[in-house]
Short mmCIF file of C-alpha atoms in Angstrom, two decimals:
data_model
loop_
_atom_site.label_atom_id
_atom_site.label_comp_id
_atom_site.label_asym_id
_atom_site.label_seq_id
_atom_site.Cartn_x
_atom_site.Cartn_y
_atom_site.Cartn_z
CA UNK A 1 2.28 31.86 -10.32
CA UNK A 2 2.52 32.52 -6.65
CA UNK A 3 -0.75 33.92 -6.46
CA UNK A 4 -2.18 30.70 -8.41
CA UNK A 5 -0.74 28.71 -5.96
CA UNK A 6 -1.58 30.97 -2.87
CA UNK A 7 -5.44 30.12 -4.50
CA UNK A 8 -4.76 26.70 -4.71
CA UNK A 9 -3.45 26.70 -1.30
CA UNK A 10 -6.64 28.91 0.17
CA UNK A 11 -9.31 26.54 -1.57
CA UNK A 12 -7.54 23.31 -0.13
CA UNK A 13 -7.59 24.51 3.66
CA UNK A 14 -12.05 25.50 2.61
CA UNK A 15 -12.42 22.13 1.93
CA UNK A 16 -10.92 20.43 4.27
CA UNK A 17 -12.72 18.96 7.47
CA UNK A 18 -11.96 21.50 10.81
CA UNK A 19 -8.28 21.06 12.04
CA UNK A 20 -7.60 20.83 15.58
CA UNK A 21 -7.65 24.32 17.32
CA UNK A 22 -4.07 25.55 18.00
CA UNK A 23 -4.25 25.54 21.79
CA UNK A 24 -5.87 21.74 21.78
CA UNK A 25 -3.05 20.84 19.24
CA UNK A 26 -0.20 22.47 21.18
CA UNK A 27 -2.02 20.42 24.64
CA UNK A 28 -2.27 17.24 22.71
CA UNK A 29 1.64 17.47 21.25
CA UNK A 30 2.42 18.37 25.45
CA UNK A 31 0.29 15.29 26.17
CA UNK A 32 2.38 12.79 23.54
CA UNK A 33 6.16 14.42 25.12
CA UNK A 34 7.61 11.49 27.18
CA UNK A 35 5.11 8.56 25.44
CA UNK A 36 5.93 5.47 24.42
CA UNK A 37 4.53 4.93 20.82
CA UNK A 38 4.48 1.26 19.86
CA UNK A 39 4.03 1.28 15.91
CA UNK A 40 3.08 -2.05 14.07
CA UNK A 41 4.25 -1.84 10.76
CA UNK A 42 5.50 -4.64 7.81
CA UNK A 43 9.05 -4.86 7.69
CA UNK A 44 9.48 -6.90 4.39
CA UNK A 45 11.96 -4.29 3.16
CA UNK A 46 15.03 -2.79 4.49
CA UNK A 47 14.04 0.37 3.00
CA UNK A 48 10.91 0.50 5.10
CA UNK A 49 12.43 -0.21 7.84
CA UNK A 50 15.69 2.43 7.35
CA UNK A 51 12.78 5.03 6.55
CA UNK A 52 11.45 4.38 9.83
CA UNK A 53 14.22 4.20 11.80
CA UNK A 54 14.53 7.98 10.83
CA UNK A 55 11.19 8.92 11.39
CA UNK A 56 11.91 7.14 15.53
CA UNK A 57 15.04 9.50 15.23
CA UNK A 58 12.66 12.35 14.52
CA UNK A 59 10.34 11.96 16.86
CA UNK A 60 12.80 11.21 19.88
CA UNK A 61 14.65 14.74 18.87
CA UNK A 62 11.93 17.17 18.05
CA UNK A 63 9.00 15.61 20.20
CA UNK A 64 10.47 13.58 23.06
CA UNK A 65 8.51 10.73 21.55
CA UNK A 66 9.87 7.43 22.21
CA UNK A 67 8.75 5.40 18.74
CA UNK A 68 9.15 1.65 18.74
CA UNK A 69 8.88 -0.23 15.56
CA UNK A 70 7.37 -3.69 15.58
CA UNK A 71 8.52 -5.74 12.37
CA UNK A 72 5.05 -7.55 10.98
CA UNK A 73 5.40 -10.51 8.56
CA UNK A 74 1.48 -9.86 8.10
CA UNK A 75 -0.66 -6.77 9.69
CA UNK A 76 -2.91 -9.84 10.07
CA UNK A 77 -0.79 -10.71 13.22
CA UNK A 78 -1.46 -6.96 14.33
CA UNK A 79 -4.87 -7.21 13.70
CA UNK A 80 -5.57 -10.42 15.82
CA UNK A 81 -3.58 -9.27 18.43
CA UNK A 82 -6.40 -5.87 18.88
CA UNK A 83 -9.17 -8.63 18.16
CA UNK A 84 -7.83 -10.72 21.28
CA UNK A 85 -6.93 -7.82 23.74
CA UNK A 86 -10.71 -6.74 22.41
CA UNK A 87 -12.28 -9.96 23.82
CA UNK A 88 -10.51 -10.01 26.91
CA UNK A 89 -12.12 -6.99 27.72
CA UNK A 90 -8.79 -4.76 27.37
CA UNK A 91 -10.13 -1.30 26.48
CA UNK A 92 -7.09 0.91 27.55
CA UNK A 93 -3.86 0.37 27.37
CA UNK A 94 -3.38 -1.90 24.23
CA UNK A 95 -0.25 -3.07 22.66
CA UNK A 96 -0.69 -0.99 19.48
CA UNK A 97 -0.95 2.67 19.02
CA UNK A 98 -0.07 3.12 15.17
CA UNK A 99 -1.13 0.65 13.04
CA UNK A 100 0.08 0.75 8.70
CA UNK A 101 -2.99 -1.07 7.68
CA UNK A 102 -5.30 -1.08 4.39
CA UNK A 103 -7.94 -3.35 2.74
CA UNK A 104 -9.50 -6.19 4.29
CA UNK A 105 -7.24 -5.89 7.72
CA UNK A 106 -8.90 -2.07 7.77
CA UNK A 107 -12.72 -3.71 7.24
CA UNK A 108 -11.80 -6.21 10.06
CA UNK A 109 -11.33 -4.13 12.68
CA UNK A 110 -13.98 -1.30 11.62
CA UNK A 111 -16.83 -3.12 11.50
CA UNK A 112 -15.73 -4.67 14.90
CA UNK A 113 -15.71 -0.89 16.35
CA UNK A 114 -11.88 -1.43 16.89
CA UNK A 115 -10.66 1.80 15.86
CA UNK A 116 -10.63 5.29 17.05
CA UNK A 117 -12.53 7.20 14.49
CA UNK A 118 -13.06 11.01 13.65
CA UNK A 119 -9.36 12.32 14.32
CA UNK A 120 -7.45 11.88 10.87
CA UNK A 121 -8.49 15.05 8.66
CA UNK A 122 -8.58 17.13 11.84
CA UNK A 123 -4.60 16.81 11.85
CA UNK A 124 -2.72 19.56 11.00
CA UNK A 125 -0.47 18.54 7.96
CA UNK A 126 -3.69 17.30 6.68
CA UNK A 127 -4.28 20.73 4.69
CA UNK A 128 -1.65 19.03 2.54
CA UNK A 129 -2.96 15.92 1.57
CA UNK A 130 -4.37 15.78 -2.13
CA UNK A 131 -7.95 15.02 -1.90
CA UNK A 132 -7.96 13.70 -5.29
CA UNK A 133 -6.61 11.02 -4.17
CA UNK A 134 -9.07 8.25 -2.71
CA UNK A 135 -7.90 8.97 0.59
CA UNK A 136 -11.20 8.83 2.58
CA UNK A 137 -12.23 5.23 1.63
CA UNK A 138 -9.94 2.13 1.86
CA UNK A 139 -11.01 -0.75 -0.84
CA UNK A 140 -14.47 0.82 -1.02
CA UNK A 141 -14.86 0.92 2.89
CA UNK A 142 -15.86 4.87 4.10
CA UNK A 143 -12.98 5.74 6.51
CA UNK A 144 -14.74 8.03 8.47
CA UNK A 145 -11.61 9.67 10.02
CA UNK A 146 -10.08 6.22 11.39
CA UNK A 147 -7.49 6.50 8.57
CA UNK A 148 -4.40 8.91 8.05
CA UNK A 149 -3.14 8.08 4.47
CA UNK A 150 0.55 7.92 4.37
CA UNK A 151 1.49 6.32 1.30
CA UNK A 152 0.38 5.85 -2.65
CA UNK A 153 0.66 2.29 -4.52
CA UNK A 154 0.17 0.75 -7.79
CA UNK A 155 0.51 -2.74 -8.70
CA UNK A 156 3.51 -2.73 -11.04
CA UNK A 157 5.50 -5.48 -13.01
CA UNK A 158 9.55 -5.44 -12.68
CA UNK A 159 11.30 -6.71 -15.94
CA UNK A 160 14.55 -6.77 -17.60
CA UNK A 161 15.50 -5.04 -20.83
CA UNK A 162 17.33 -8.14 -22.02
CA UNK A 163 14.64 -10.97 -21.54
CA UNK A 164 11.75 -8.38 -22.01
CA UNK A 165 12.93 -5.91 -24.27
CA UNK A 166 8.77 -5.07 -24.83
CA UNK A 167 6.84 -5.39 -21.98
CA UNK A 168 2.87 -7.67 -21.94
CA UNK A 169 0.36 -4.71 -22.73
CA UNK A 170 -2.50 -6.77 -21.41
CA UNK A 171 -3.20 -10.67 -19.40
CA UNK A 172 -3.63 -12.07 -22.87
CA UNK A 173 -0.18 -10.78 -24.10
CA UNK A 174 1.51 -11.64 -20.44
CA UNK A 175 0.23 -15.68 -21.38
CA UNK A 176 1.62 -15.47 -24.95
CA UNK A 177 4.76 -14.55 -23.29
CA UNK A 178 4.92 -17.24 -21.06
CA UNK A 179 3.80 -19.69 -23.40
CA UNK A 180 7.28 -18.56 -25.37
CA UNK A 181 9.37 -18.27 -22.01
CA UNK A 182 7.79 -21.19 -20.13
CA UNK A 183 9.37 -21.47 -16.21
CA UNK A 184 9.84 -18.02 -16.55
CA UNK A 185 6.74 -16.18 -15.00
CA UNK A 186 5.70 -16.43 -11.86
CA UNK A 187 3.67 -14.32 -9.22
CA UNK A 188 3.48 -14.65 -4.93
CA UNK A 189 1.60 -16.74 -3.35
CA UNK A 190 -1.36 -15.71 -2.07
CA UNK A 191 -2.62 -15.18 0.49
CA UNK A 192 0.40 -12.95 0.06
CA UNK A 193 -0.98 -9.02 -0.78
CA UNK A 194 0.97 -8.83 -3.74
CA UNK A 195 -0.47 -11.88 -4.62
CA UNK A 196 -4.09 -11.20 -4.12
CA UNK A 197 -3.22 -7.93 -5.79
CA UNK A 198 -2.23 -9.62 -8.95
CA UNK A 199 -5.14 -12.02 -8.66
CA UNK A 200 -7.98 -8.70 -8.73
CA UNK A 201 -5.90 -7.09 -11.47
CA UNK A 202 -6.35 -10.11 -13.23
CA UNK A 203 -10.06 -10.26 -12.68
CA UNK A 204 -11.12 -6.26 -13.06
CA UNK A 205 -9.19 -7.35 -16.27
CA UNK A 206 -10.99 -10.15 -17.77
CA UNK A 207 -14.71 -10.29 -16.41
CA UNK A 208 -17.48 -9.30 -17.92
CA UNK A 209 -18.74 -8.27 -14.87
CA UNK A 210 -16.42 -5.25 -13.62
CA UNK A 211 -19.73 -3.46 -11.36
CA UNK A 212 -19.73 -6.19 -9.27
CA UNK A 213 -16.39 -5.52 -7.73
CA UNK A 214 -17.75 -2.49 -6.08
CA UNK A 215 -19.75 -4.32 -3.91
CA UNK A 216 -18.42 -7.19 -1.56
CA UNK A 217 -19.11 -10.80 -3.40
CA UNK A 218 -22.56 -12.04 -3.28
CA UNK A 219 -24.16 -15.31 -5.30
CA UNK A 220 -22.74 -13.96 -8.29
CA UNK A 221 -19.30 -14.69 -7.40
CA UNK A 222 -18.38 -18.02 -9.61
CA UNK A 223 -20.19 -16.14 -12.45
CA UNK A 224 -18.13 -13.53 -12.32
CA UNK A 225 -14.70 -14.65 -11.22
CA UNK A 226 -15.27 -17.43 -13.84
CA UNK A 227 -12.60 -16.06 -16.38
CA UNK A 228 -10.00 -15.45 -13.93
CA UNK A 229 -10.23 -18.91 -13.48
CA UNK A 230 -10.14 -20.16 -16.78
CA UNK A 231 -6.83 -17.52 -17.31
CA UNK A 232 -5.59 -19.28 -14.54
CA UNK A 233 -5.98 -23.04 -15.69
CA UNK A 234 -3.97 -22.12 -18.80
CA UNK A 235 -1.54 -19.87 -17.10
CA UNK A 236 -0.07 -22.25 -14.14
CA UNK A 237 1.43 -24.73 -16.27
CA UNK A 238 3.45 -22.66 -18.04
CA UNK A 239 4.85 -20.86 -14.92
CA UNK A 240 7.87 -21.22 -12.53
CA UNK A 241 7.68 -24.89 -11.13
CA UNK A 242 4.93 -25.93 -13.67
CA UNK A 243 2.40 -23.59 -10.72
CA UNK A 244 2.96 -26.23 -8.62
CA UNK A 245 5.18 -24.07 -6.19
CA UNK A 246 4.94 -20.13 -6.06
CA UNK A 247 7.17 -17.37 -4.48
CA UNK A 248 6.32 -16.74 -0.91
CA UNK A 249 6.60 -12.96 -1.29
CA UNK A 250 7.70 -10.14 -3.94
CA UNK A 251 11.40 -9.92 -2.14
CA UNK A 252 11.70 -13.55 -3.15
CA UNK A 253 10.58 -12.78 -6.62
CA UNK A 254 13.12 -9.97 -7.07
CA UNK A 255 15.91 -12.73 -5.82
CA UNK A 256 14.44 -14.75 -8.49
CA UNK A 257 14.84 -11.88 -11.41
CA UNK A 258 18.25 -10.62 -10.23
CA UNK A 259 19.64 -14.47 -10.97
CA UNK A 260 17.77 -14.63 -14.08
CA UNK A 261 15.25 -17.70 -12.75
CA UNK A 262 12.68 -15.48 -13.06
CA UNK A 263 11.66 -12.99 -16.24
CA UNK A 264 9.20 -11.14 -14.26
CA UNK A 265 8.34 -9.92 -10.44
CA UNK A 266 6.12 -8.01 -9.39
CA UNK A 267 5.63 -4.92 -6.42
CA UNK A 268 2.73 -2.23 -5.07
CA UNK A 269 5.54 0.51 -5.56
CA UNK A 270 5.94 1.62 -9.08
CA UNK A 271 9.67 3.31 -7.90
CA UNK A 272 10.64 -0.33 -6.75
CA UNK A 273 13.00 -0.67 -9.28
CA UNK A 274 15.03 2.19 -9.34
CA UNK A 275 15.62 1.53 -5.75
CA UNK A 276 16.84 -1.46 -6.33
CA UNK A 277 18.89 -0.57 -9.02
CA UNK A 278 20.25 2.47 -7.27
CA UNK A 279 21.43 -0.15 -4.27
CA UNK A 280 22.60 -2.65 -6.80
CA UNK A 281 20.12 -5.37 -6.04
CA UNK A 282 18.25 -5.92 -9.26
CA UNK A 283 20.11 -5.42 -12.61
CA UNK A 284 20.37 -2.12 -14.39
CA UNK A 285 18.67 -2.70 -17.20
CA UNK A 286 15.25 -3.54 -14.69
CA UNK A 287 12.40 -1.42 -15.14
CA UNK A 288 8.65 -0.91 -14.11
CA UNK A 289 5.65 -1.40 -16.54
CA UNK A 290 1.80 -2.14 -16.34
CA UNK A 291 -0.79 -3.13 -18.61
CA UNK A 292 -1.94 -0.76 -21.27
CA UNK A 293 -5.74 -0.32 -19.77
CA UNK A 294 -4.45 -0.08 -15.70
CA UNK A 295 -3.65 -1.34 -13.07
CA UNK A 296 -4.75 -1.51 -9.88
CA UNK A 297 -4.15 1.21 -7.07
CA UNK A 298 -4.28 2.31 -3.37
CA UNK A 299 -3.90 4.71 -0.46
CA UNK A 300 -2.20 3.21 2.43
CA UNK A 301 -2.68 4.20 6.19
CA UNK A 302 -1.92 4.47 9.71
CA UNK A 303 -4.90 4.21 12.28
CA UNK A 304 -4.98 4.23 15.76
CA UNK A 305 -7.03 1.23 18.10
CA UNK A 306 -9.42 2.07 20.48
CA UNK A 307 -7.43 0.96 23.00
CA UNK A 308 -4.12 2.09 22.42
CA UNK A 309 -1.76 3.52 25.24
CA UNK A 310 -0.03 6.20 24.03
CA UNK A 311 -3.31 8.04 21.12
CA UNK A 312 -1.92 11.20 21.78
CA UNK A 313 1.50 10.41 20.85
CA UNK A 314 0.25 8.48 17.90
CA UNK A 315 -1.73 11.45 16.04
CA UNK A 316 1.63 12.96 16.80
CA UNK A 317 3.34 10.77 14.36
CA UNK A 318 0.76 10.21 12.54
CA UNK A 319 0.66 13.85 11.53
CA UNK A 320 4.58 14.17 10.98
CA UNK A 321 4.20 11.10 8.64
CA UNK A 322 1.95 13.66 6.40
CA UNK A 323 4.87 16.49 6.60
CA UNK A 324 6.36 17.98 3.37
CA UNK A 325 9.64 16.61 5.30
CA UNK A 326 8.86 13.44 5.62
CA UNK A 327 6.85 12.77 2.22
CA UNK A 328 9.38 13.71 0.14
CA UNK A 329 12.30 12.02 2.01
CA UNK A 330 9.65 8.77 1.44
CA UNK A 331 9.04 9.40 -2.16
CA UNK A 332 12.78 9.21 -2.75
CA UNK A 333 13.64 6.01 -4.61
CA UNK A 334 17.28 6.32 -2.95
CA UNK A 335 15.41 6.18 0.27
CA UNK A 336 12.13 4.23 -0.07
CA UNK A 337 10.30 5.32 -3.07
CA UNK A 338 6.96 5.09 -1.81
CA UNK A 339 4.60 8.24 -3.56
CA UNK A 340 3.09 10.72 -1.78
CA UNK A 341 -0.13 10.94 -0.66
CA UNK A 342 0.39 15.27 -0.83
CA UNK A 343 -0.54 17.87 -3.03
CA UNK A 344 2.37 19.51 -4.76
CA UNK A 345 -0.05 22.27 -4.98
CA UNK A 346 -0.31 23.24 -1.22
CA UNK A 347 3.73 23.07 -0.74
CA UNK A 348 5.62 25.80 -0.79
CA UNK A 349 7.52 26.42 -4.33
CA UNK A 350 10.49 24.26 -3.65
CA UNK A 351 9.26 21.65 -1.66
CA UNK A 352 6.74 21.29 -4.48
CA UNK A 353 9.90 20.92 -6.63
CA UNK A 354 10.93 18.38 -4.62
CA UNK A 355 8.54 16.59 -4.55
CA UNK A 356 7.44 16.08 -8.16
CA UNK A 357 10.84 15.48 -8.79
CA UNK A 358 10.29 11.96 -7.02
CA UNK A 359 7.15 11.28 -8.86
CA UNK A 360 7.67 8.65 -10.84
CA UNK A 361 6.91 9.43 -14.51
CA UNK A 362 4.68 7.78 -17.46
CA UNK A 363 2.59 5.45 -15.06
CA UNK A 364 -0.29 3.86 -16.73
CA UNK A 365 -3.81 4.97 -15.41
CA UNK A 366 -4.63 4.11 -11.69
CA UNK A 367 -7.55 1.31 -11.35
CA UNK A 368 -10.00 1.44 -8.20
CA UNK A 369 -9.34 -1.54 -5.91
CA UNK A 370 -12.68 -4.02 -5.82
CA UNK A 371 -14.39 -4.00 -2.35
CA UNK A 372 -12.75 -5.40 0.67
CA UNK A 373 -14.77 -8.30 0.79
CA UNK A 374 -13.09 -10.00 -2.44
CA UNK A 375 -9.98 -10.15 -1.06
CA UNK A 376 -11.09 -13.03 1.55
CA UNK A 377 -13.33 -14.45 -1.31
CA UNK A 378 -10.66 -14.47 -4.00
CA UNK A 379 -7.76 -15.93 -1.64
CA UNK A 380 -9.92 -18.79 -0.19
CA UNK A 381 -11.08 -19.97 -3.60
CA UNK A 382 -7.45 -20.01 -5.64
CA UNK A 383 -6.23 -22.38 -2.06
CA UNK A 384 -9.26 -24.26 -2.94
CA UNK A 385 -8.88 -24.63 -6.32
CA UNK A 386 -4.35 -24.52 -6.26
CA UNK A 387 -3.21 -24.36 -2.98
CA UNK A 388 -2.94 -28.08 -2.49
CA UNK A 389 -0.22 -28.70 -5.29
#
């Protein structure tokens, strides 16, 4: 067994991209002591932000690194903020040095040549990372080094054992339910992620037309979005408020299932609910499910900006975000929950324990994200066609 895993170990450092050389490693970790690392991150959840207190605490007593978290509603905000520093001519000393980003805010600032590029798979811990996993492309978009993964995610739905003793096994069985619990199924808002998420499961679900999503929206996009549409029409009237008002975000929607006003929420971290119900904040009897086929997945990230302040002292923490350490204390649904982006492979035997010991079991089959592009596309067309109410 060892020697299996030495192998396993030995092929995953061969395909890797070349690491940093130990002497410019050991320069660049001298060059981060005593900087100021201002990390933009969301801070919906008090378990994110717990997690990340401990990861400042980390840094400030094994690195000298002085980590400052800065609480986003939207990594939109983030993301404007680098566009605006960008067109003001500001090409050192920016106000973000560690970004959490994916999707469409990722796209944004790449194409704008916004990012640092070429430094992620030449960290160390990266030796660790399971390549399996699509963790050089974000929604369809190359990454091209710009991107250290940090975090896995899959669309899931939160239910309760006593209103949903069998959970929807497709859209057409999560309609017949609410057409026999009406007021009692809802989803967020979009442009709310979780919203949009639930919006391309939806579609990758019911078009005809699945290839198309692999490329950003073109002519064909009415054509092909057409039966999300249609779902839609008959869905909203049977929903919380009639459709006419949604949840503003997936906390809200838990709020709304712990009191029983909603049957259903919904979250990108299938070990959402047994954090909750390990804390007490969602009902015991909650539990995760997706749709028989799918449903749809990501790699999340931390980049760096062109202009940041303090790069060295962000591939710093960019690279202890990819430790054994720190994975594992993240994939712990007493802690956060959030699954690893590592291969229990390259571990050593009882960190590998660990770690699949926080893997959450019996997930249905992870479904490719469409392009980027859709996300803009999908969002502006459902406040076209709903938003108004």
């Amino acid at each position: 067994m060892r020697r299996v895993r030495f192998c396993a170990f030995l092929t995953a450092l061969l395909l890797t991209a070349p690491a940093f050389a130990t002497d410019s490693w050991q320069s660049l970790q001298q060059q981060a002591k005593g900087q100021t690392v201002w990390f933009n991150a969301w801070g919906g959840d008090q378990a994110v932000n717990r997690y990340l207190d401990w990861v400042s605490g980390e840094m400030k007593t094994h690195y000298a690194i002085d980590l400052k978290i800065v609480h986003l509603a939207d990594a939109a905000d983030a993301v404007k903020r680098i566009q605006t520093e960008a067109a003001a001519g500001r090409k050192t000393h920016g106000s973000v040095d560690l970004l959490w980003v994916n999707g469409e805010n990722f796209r944004t600032l790449k194409e704008a040549n916004l990012l640092q590029t070429g430094w992620a798979q030449a960290l160390p811990n990266w030796r660790y990372v399971d390549t399996r996993k699509p963790v050089t492309e974000d929604f369809a978009i190359p990454t091209d080094g710009a991107e250290s993964p940090w975090g896995g995610a899959q669309l899931s739905f939160i239910a309760r054992k006593a209103s949903m003793p069998t959970p929807p096994e497709n859209p057409q069985a999560l309609l017949e339910y609410a057409k026999q619990h009406p007021g009692k199924v809802s989803y967020p808002r979009p442009p709310d992620f979780t919203g949009t998420a639930f919006l391309e499961q939806l579609l990758l679900a019911l078009t005809a037309q699945p290839e198309a999503l692999k490329k950003a929206p073109d002519n064909t996009f009415a054509q092909v979005s057409a039966p999300l549409w249609d779902y839609l029409d008959k869905l909203h009237p049977l929903l919380w408020r009639e459709g006419n008002d949604f949840p503003p975000s997936p906390a809200r929607m838990d709020a709304l299932l712990a009191s029983g006003s909603l049957n259903l929420s919904l979250t990108f971290n299938p070990a959402h609910a047994q954090q909750k119900v390990t804390r007490g904040e969602l009902p015991a009897d909650s539990y995760s499910f997706g749709f028989h086929d799918g449903m749809i997945g990501n790699v999340h990230f931390v980049t760096i900006p062109a202009n940041a302040s303090a790069s060295a002292g962000a591939k710093v923490v960019a690279n202890f975000l990819l430790s054994p350490q720190a994975q594992i204390r993240k994939a712990d649904p007493t802690i956060w929950g959030d699954p690893s982006v590592l291969d229990a492979a390259t571990l050593r035997a009882e960190e590998a324990k660990q770690l699949s010991a926080q893997t959450p079991a019996g997930l249905p089959p992870v479904l490719p994200e469409p392009h980027a592009a859709w996300v803009n596309a999908l969002e502006q067309e459902w406040l076209r066609r709903y938003g108004t109410r």
